[in-house]
């Protein structure tokens, strides 16, 4: 079946530091890949997505590239802000039924 | 567009009681999903509707769980004879039909079974 493994947290960074959260997946076929973010007290929001190999998703300074050869979708941001403190979830969608399979989430705290 | 709304936001119930949660999706979305999230874990798929038809149920959804979407709009998730292991955040999401469409999540209902 489908599964997602992402880097365990928590991750604590200083403002303007570089952030990487690793994500690898196991899936049959060609899934779509997503990063969702959950800010404190809020619901899950889509951060970015990629639907085919070598696609790069980007939003709010975050980027992730769909790497089929390594079955990875690592999230990166070059310079984090305090407002980026949140829980980040990597997910994949099986195009047969569109349900999402999530990783366990990575808590990121950015300190001023 | 008011987003996906869930009610109640919090529910505390005694073991053995029945509870029902409601989800109102974004109005033009015909797909609706229920997920369950426990502490420190990502959401896990429970069930999925396309319009009023329930198309898939996870093995996580025991016989005590039932979900409906009678008119293809709002949905309810009922848990009968609640157990402590049912304590979790129950999330609803909706999306348009089509490939690679974004799922929008509600803020969830947090259930605590005491």
PDB file of C-alpha atoms in Angstrom:
ATOM      1  CA  UNK A   1       0.000   0.000   0.000  1.00  0.00           C
ATOM      2  CA  UNK A   2       0.875   3.671  -0.026  1.00  0.00           C
ATOM      3  CA  UNK A   3       2.983   5.152   2.734  1.00  0.00           C
ATOM      4  CA  UNK A   4       4.909   8.304   3.557  1.00  0.00           C
ATOM      5  CA  UNK A   5       7.915   8.617   5.832  1.00  0.00           C
ATOM      6  CA  UNK A   6       9.084  12.025   6.910  1.00  0.00           C
ATOM      7  CA  UNK A   7      11.826  13.361   9.098  1.00  0.00           C
ATOM      8  CA  UNK A   8      11.068  13.207  12.765  1.00  0.00           C
ATOM      9  CA  UNK A   9      10.996  16.381  14.745  1.00  0.00           C
ATOM     10  CA  UNK A  10      10.878  18.559  16.538  1.00  0.00           C
ATOM     11  CA  UNK A  11      13.100  20.899  14.593  1.00  0.00           C
ATOM     12  CA  UNK A  12      14.195  24.175  16.169  1.00  0.00           C
ATOM     13  CA  UNK A  13      15.850  26.853  14.067  1.00  0.00           C
ATOM     14  CA  UNK A  14      16.886  30.465  14.308  1.00  0.00           C
ATOM     15  CA  UNK A  15      15.322  33.048  12.041  1.00  0.00           C
ATOM     16  CA  UNK A  16      16.920  33.185   8.566  1.00  0.00           C
ATOM     17  CA  UNK A  17      18.270  29.653   8.872  1.00  0.00           C
ATOM     18  CA  UNK A  18      17.869  27.063   6.096  1.00  0.00           C
ATOM     19  CA  UNK A  19      15.148  24.472   6.593  1.00  0.00           C
ATOM     20  CA  UNK A  20      14.983  20.994   5.093  1.00  0.00           C
ATOM     21  CA  UNK A  21      12.388  18.372   5.976  1.00  0.00           C
ATOM     22  CA  UNK A  22      12.973  15.012   4.335  1.00  0.00           C
ATOM     23  CA  UNK A  23      10.083  13.004   2.916  1.00  0.00           C
ATOM     24  CA  UNK A  24      10.141   9.674   1.117  1.00  0.00           C
ATOM     25  CA  UNK A  25       7.208   7.659  -0.142  1.00  0.00           C
ATOM     26  CA  UNK A  26       6.122   4.215  -1.249  1.00  0.00           C
ATOM     27  CA  UNK A  27       3.337   3.998  -3.790  1.00  0.00           C
ATOM     28  CA  UNK A  28       2.080   1.999  -6.713  1.00  0.00           C
ATOM     29  CA  UNK A  29       1.742   3.946  -9.917  1.00  0.00           C
ATOM     30  CA  UNK A  30       2.387   7.656 -10.104  1.00  0.00           C
ATOM     31  CA  UNK A  31       0.983   9.517  -7.130  1.00  0.00           C
ATOM     32  CA  UNK A  32       0.664  13.245  -6.650  1.00  0.00           C
ATOM     33  CA  UNK A  33       2.731  14.622  -3.774  1.00  0.00           C
ATOM     34  CA  UNK A  34       1.832  17.349  -1.312  1.00  0.00           C
ATOM     35  CA  UNK A  35       3.080  19.323   1.643  1.00  0.00           C
ATOM     36  CA  UNK A  36       0.410  20.462   4.088  1.00  0.00           C
ATOM     37  CA  UNK A  37       1.018  22.877   6.961  1.00  0.00           C
ATOM     38  CA  UNK A  38      -0.840  23.273  10.223  1.00  0.00           C
ATOM     39  CA  UNK A  39      -0.264  26.551  12.029  1.00  0.00           C
ATOM     40  CA  UNK A  40      -1.063  26.712  15.749  1.00  0.00           C
ATOM     41  CA  UNK A  41      -4.824  26.677  16.306  1.00  0.00           C
ATOM     42  CA  UNK A  42      -5.641  26.307  12.615  1.00  0.00           C
ATOM     43  CA  UNK A  43      -6.647  23.532  10.237  1.00  0.00           C
ATOM     44  CA  UNK A  44      -4.478  21.806   7.660  1.00  0.00           C
ATOM     45  CA  UNK A  45      -3.650  23.964   4.642  1.00  0.00           C
ATOM     46  CA  UNK A  46      -2.074  22.953   1.379  1.00  0.00           C
ATOM     47  CA  UNK A  47       1.398  24.481   1.139  1.00  0.00           C
ATOM     48  CA  UNK A  48       2.507  23.120  -2.234  1.00  0.00           C
ATOM     49  CA  UNK A  49       2.094  20.159  -4.537  1.00  0.00           C
ATOM     50  CA  UNK A  50       3.673  18.359  -7.495  1.00  0.00           C
ATOM     51  CA  UNK A  51       1.821  16.010  -9.785  1.00  0.00           C
ATOM     52  CA  UNK A  52       4.529  14.339 -11.852  1.00  0.00           C
ATOM     53  CA  UNK A  53       8.196  13.447 -11.775  1.00  0.00           C
ATOM     54  CA  UNK A  54      10.637  16.387 -11.775  1.00  0.00           C
ATOM     55  CA  UNK A  55       7.846  18.884 -11.053  1.00  0.00           C
ATOM     56  CA  UNK A  56       8.776  21.523  -8.499  1.00  0.00           C
ATOM     57  CA  UNK A  57       6.092  22.869  -6.198  1.00  0.00           C
ATOM     58  CA  UNK A  58       6.653  26.233  -4.571  1.00  0.00           C
ATOM     59  CA  UNK A  59       4.787  28.623  -2.296  1.00  0.00           C
ATOM     60  CA  UNK A  60       5.684  31.214   0.368  1.00  0.00           C
ATOM     61  CA  UNK A  61       9.389  30.635  -0.253  1.00  0.00           C
ATOM     62  CA  UNK A  62       9.086  26.875   0.249  1.00  0.00           C
ATOM     63  CA  UNK A  63      10.042  24.434  -2.503  1.00  0.00           C
ATOM     64  CA  UNK A  64       9.909  20.692  -3.061  1.00  0.00           C
ATOM     65  CA  UNK A  65      10.832  18.639  -6.121  1.00  0.00           C
ATOM     66  CA  UNK A  66       9.174  15.339  -7.073  1.00  0.00           C
ATOM     67  CA  UNK A  67      12.066  12.878  -7.406  1.00  0.00           C
ATOM     68  CA  UNK A  68      10.825   9.587  -8.793  1.00  0.00           C
ATOM     69  CA  UNK A  69      14.263   7.955  -8.851  1.00  0.00           C
ATOM     70  CA  UNK A  70      14.691   8.449  -5.100  1.00  0.00           C
ATOM     71  CA  UNK A  71      10.940   8.429  -4.271  1.00  0.00           C
ATOM     72  CA  UNK A  72      11.417  11.672  -2.372  1.00  0.00           C
ATOM     73  CA  UNK A  73       9.753  15.058  -1.977  1.00  0.00           C
ATOM     74  CA  UNK A  74      11.932  17.014   0.429  1.00  0.00           C
ATOM     75  CA  UNK A  75      10.719  20.410   1.623  1.00  0.00           C
ATOM     76  CA  UNK A  76      13.165  23.331   1.696  1.00  0.00           C
ATOM     77  CA  UNK A  77      13.166  26.996   2.574  1.00  0.00           C
ATOM     78  CA  UNK A  78      16.217  29.173   2.349  1.00  0.00           C
ATOM     79  CA  UNK A  79      15.457  31.637   5.124  1.00  0.00           C
ATOM     80  CA  UNK A  80      12.800  30.826   7.692  1.00  0.00           C
ATOM     81  CA  UNK A  81      10.784  33.307   9.722  1.00  0.00           C
ATOM     82  CA  UNK A  82       9.139  33.018  13.116  1.00  0.00           C
ATOM     83  CA  UNK A  83       5.801  32.847  11.298  1.00  0.00           C
ATOM     84  CA  UNK A  84       6.892  29.552   9.688  1.00  0.00           C
ATOM     85  CA  UNK A  85       6.578  27.806  13.037  1.00  0.00           C
ATOM     86  CA  UNK A  86       4.057  25.040  12.391  1.00  0.00           C
ATOM     87  CA  UNK A  87       3.614  21.311  11.862  1.00  0.00           C
ATOM     88  CA  UNK A  88       4.434  20.189   8.316  1.00  0.00           C
ATOM     89  CA  UNK A  89       2.935  17.053   6.772  1.00  0.00           C
ATOM     90  CA  UNK A  90       4.096  15.303   3.640  1.00  0.00           C
ATOM     91  CA  UNK A  91       1.323  13.443   1.812  1.00  0.00           C
ATOM     92  CA  UNK A  92       0.581  11.543  -1.355  1.00  0.00           C
ATOM     93  CA  UNK A  93      -2.593  11.035  -3.306  1.00  0.00           C
ATOM     94  CA  UNK A  94      -3.426   7.884  -5.188  1.00  0.00           C
ATOM     95  CA  UNK A  95      -5.048   9.040  -8.384  1.00  0.00           C
ATOM     96  CA  UNK A  96      -7.433   6.092  -8.358  1.00  0.00           C
ATOM     97  CA  UNK A  97      -9.357   7.368  -5.376  1.00  0.00           C
ATOM     98  CA  UNK A  98      -7.769  10.697  -4.435  1.00  0.00           C
ATOM     99  CA  UNK A  99      -7.503   9.941  -0.747  1.00  0.00           C
ATOM    100  CA  UNK A 100      -4.414  11.266   0.989  1.00  0.00           C
ATOM    101  CA  UNK A 101      -1.805   9.230   2.847  1.00  0.00           C
ATOM    102  CA  UNK A 102       0.100  11.395   5.332  1.00  0.00           C
ATOM    103  CA  UNK A 103       3.420  11.229   7.079  1.00  0.00           C
ATOM    104  CA  UNK A 104       3.552  11.648  10.849  1.00  0.00           C
ATOM    105  CA  UNK A 105       4.304  15.361  10.675  1.00  0.00           C
ATOM    106  CA  UNK A 106       7.330  17.438  11.632  1.00  0.00           C
ATOM    107  CA  UNK A 107       7.039  20.214  14.191  1.00  0.00           C
ATOM    108  CA  UNK A 108       9.154  23.227  13.285  1.00  0.00           C
ATOM    109  CA  UNK A 109       9.838  26.039  15.729  1.00  0.00           C
ATOM    110  CA  UNK A 110      11.628  29.157  14.532  1.00  0.00           C
ATOM    111  CA  UNK A 111      13.146  31.410  17.186  1.00  0.00           C
ATOM    112  CA  UNK A 112      13.796  35.103  16.732  1.00  0.00           C
TER     113      UNK A 112
ATOM    114  CA  UNK B   1     -16.412  30.652   0.147  1.00  0.00           C
ATOM    115  CA  UNK B   2     -16.643  30.026   3.868  1.00  0.00           C
ATOM    116  CA  UNK B   3     -14.410  26.970   3.909  1.00  0.00           C
ATOM    117  CA  UNK B   4     -15.093  23.587   5.435  1.00  0.00           C
ATOM    118  CA  UNK B   5     -16.814  23.836   8.784  1.00  0.00           C
ATOM    119  CA  UNK B   6     -17.090  21.173  11.446  1.00  0.00           C
ATOM    120  CA  UNK B   7     -19.284  21.017  14.490  1.00  0.00           C
ATOM    121  CA  UNK B   8     -18.698  20.682  17.361  1.00  0.00           C
ATOM    122  CA  UNK B   9     -15.080  21.741  17.714  1.00  0.00           C
ATOM    123  CA  UNK B  10     -14.714  19.788  20.938  1.00  0.00           C
ATOM    124  CA  UNK B  11     -16.658  16.894  22.425  1.00  0.00           C
ATOM    125  CA  UNK B  12     -16.129  15.155  25.736  1.00  0.00           C
ATOM    126  CA  UNK B  13     -18.180  12.030  26.240  1.00  0.00           C
ATOM    127  CA  UNK B  14     -18.351   9.098  28.594  1.00  0.00           C
ATOM    128  CA  UNK B  15     -17.321   5.681  27.405  1.00  0.00           C
ATOM    129  CA  UNK B  16     -20.245   3.811  25.923  1.00  0.00           C
ATOM    130  CA  UNK B  17     -22.105   6.909  24.741  1.00  0.00           C
ATOM    131  CA  UNK B  18     -22.877   7.684  21.109  1.00  0.00           C
ATOM    132  CA  UNK B  19     -21.575  10.831  19.445  1.00  0.00           C
ATOM    133  CA  UNK B  20     -22.293  12.477  16.112  1.00  0.00           C
ATOM    134  CA  UNK B  21     -20.176  15.011  14.279  1.00  0.00           C
ATOM    135  CA  UNK B  22     -21.187  17.217  11.385  1.00  0.00           C
ATOM    136  CA  UNK B  23     -19.191  18.495   8.430  1.00  0.00           C
ATOM    137  CA  UNK B  24     -20.302  21.170   5.982  1.00  0.00           C
ATOM    138  CA  UNK B  25     -18.044  21.127   2.918  1.00  0.00           C
ATOM    139  CA  UNK B  26     -17.382  23.969   0.521  1.00  0.00           C
ATOM    140  CA  UNK B  27     -20.628  24.284  -1.385  1.00  0.00           C
ATOM    141  CA  UNK B  28     -19.528  23.330  -4.897  1.00  0.00           C
ATOM    142  CA  UNK B  29     -17.320  20.425  -3.778  1.00  0.00           C
ATOM    143  CA  UNK B  30     -18.758  17.014  -4.524  1.00  0.00           C
ATOM    144  CA  UNK B  31     -16.051  14.976  -2.799  1.00  0.00           C
ATOM    145  CA  UNK B  32     -15.985  14.711   0.983  1.00  0.00           C
ATOM    146  CA  UNK B  33     -13.484  12.844   3.150  1.00  0.00           C
ATOM    147  CA  UNK B  34     -13.223  11.961   6.820  1.00  0.00           C
ATOM    148  CA  UNK B  35      -9.843  11.456   8.492  1.00  0.00           C
ATOM    149  CA  UNK B  36      -8.773  10.704  12.037  1.00  0.00           C
ATOM    150  CA  UNK B  37      -5.658  12.169  13.638  1.00  0.00           C
ATOM    151  CA  UNK B  38      -4.149  11.025  16.906  1.00  0.00           C
ATOM    152  CA  UNK B  39      -1.479  12.907  18.828  1.00  0.00           C
ATOM    153  CA  UNK B  40       1.874  12.925  17.087  1.00  0.00           C
ATOM    154  CA  UNK B  41       0.546  11.254  13.950  1.00  0.00           C
ATOM    155  CA  UNK B  42      -0.623  12.376  10.559  1.00  0.00           C
ATOM    156  CA  UNK B  43      -4.268  12.126   9.558  1.00  0.00           C
ATOM    157  CA  UNK B  44      -5.490   8.642   8.607  1.00  0.00           C
ATOM    158  CA  UNK B  45      -8.168   8.128   5.997  1.00  0.00           C
ATOM    159  CA  UNK B  46     -11.530   6.856   7.246  1.00  0.00           C
ATOM    160  CA  UNK B  47     -14.048   7.214   4.437  1.00  0.00           C
ATOM    161  CA  UNK B  48     -14.880   9.085   1.240  1.00  0.00           C
ATOM    162  CA  UNK B  49     -18.045  10.288  -0.487  1.00  0.00           C
ATOM    163  CA  UNK B  50     -18.620  11.412  -4.018  1.00  0.00           C
ATOM    164  CA  UNK B  51     -21.899  13.301  -3.859  1.00  0.00           C
ATOM    165  CA  UNK B  52     -24.130  11.120  -1.661  1.00  0.00           C
ATOM    166  CA  UNK B  53     -22.386   7.840  -2.484  1.00  0.00           C
ATOM    167  CA  UNK B  54     -19.943   6.422   0.051  1.00  0.00           C
ATOM    168  CA  UNK B  55     -17.268   4.991  -2.220  1.00  0.00           C
ATOM    169  CA  UNK B  56     -14.659   3.714   0.186  1.00  0.00           C
ATOM    170  CA  UNK B  57     -14.302   2.839   3.856  1.00  0.00           C
ATOM    171  CA  UNK B  58     -11.021   2.207   5.609  1.00  0.00           C
ATOM    172  CA  UNK B  59     -10.476  -0.889   7.710  1.00  0.00           C
ATOM    173  CA  UNK B  60     -10.008   1.609  10.543  1.00  0.00           C
ATOM    174  CA  UNK B  61     -13.732   2.242  10.401  1.00  0.00           C
ATOM    175  CA  UNK B  62     -15.168  -0.426  12.678  1.00  0.00           C
ATOM    176  CA  UNK B  63     -18.829  -1.375  12.762  1.00  0.00           C
ATOM    177  CA  UNK B  64     -19.357   1.228  15.494  1.00  0.00           C
ATOM    178  CA  UNK B  65     -18.630   3.989  12.998  1.00  0.00           C
ATOM    179  CA  UNK B  66     -21.078   5.150  10.372  1.00  0.00           C
ATOM    180  CA  UNK B  67     -20.972   8.083   8.013  1.00  0.00           C
ATOM    181  CA  UNK B  68     -23.673   9.561   5.841  1.00  0.00           C
ATOM    182  CA  UNK B  69     -24.038  12.294   3.292  1.00  0.00           C
ATOM    183  CA  UNK B  70     -27.748  12.111   2.557  1.00  0.00           C
ATOM    184  CA  UNK B  71     -28.175  14.906   0.023  1.00  0.00           C
ATOM    185  CA  UNK B  72     -24.643  15.173  -1.195  1.00  0.00           C
ATOM    186  CA  UNK B  73     -24.040  18.272   0.885  1.00  0.00           C
ATOM    187  CA  UNK B  74     -23.232  18.032   4.616  1.00  0.00           C
ATOM    188  CA  UNK B  75     -22.026  14.805   6.168  1.00  0.00           C
ATOM    189  CA  UNK B  76     -22.311  13.228   9.601  1.00  0.00           C
ATOM    190  CA  UNK B  77     -19.979  10.785  11.312  1.00  0.00           C
ATOM    191  CA  UNK B  78     -21.481   8.787  14.157  1.00  0.00           C
ATOM    192  CA  UNK B  79     -19.570   6.692  16.653  1.00  0.00           C
ATOM    193  CA  UNK B  80     -21.641   4.283  18.710  1.00  0.00           C
ATOM    194  CA  UNK B  81     -20.597   2.885  22.083  1.00  0.00           C
ATOM    195  CA  UNK B  82     -17.509   5.059  22.238  1.00  0.00           C
ATOM    196  CA  UNK B  83     -14.270   3.649  23.604  1.00  0.00           C
ATOM    197  CA  UNK B  84     -11.246   5.458  25.008  1.00  0.00           C
ATOM    198  CA  UNK B  85      -9.313   4.505  21.903  1.00  0.00           C
ATOM    199  CA  UNK B  86     -11.709   6.622  19.852  1.00  0.00           C
ATOM    200  CA  UNK B  87     -10.240   9.779  21.402  1.00  0.00           C
ATOM    201  CA  UNK B  88      -8.735  11.724  18.494  1.00  0.00           C
ATOM    202  CA  UNK B  89      -9.188  14.687  16.196  1.00  0.00           C
ATOM    203  CA  UNK B  90     -11.717  13.933  13.451  1.00  0.00           C
ATOM    204  CA  UNK B  91     -11.043  15.919  10.301  1.00  0.00           C
ATOM    205  CA  UNK B  92     -13.295  16.536   7.347  1.00  0.00           C
ATOM    206  CA  UNK B  93     -12.050  17.634   3.935  1.00  0.00           C
ATOM    207  CA  UNK B  94     -13.725  18.411   0.638  1.00  0.00           C
ATOM    208  CA  UNK B  95     -12.604  18.841  -2.945  1.00  0.00           C
ATOM    209  CA  UNK B  96     -13.932  19.315  -6.444  1.00  0.00           C
ATOM    210  CA  UNK B  97     -14.111  16.390  -8.790  1.00  0.00           C
ATOM    211  CA  UNK B  98     -11.148  16.021 -11.124  1.00  0.00           C
ATOM    212  CA  UNK B  99      -7.516  15.091 -11.098  1.00  0.00           C
ATOM    213  CA  UNK B 100      -5.091  16.688  -8.662  1.00  0.00           C
ATOM    214  CA  UNK B 101      -7.703  18.917  -7.103  1.00  0.00           C
ATOM    215  CA  UNK B 102      -6.856  20.422  -3.728  1.00  0.00           C
ATOM    216  CA  UNK B 103      -8.515  19.040  -0.616  1.00  0.00           C
ATOM    217  CA  UNK B 104      -9.587  21.743   1.848  1.00  0.00           C
ATOM    218  CA  UNK B 105      -9.698  20.731   5.489  1.00  0.00           C
ATOM    219  CA  UNK B 106     -11.898  21.851   8.323  1.00  0.00           C
ATOM    220  CA  UNK B 107     -10.492  22.625  11.743  1.00  0.00           C
ATOM    221  CA  UNK B 108     -11.629  19.301  13.092  1.00  0.00           C
ATOM    222  CA  UNK B 109     -13.641  17.952  16.007  1.00  0.00           C
ATOM    223  CA  UNK B 110     -11.579  16.888  18.984  1.00  0.00           C
ATOM    224  CA  UNK B 111     -13.180  13.922  20.742  1.00  0.00           C
ATOM    225  CA  UNK B 112     -12.211  12.942  24.257  1.00  0.00           C
ATOM    226  CA  UNK B 113     -13.713   9.758  25.657  1.00  0.00           C
ATOM    227  CA  UNK B 114     -13.469   9.531  29.456  1.00  0.00           C
TER     228      UNK B 114
END
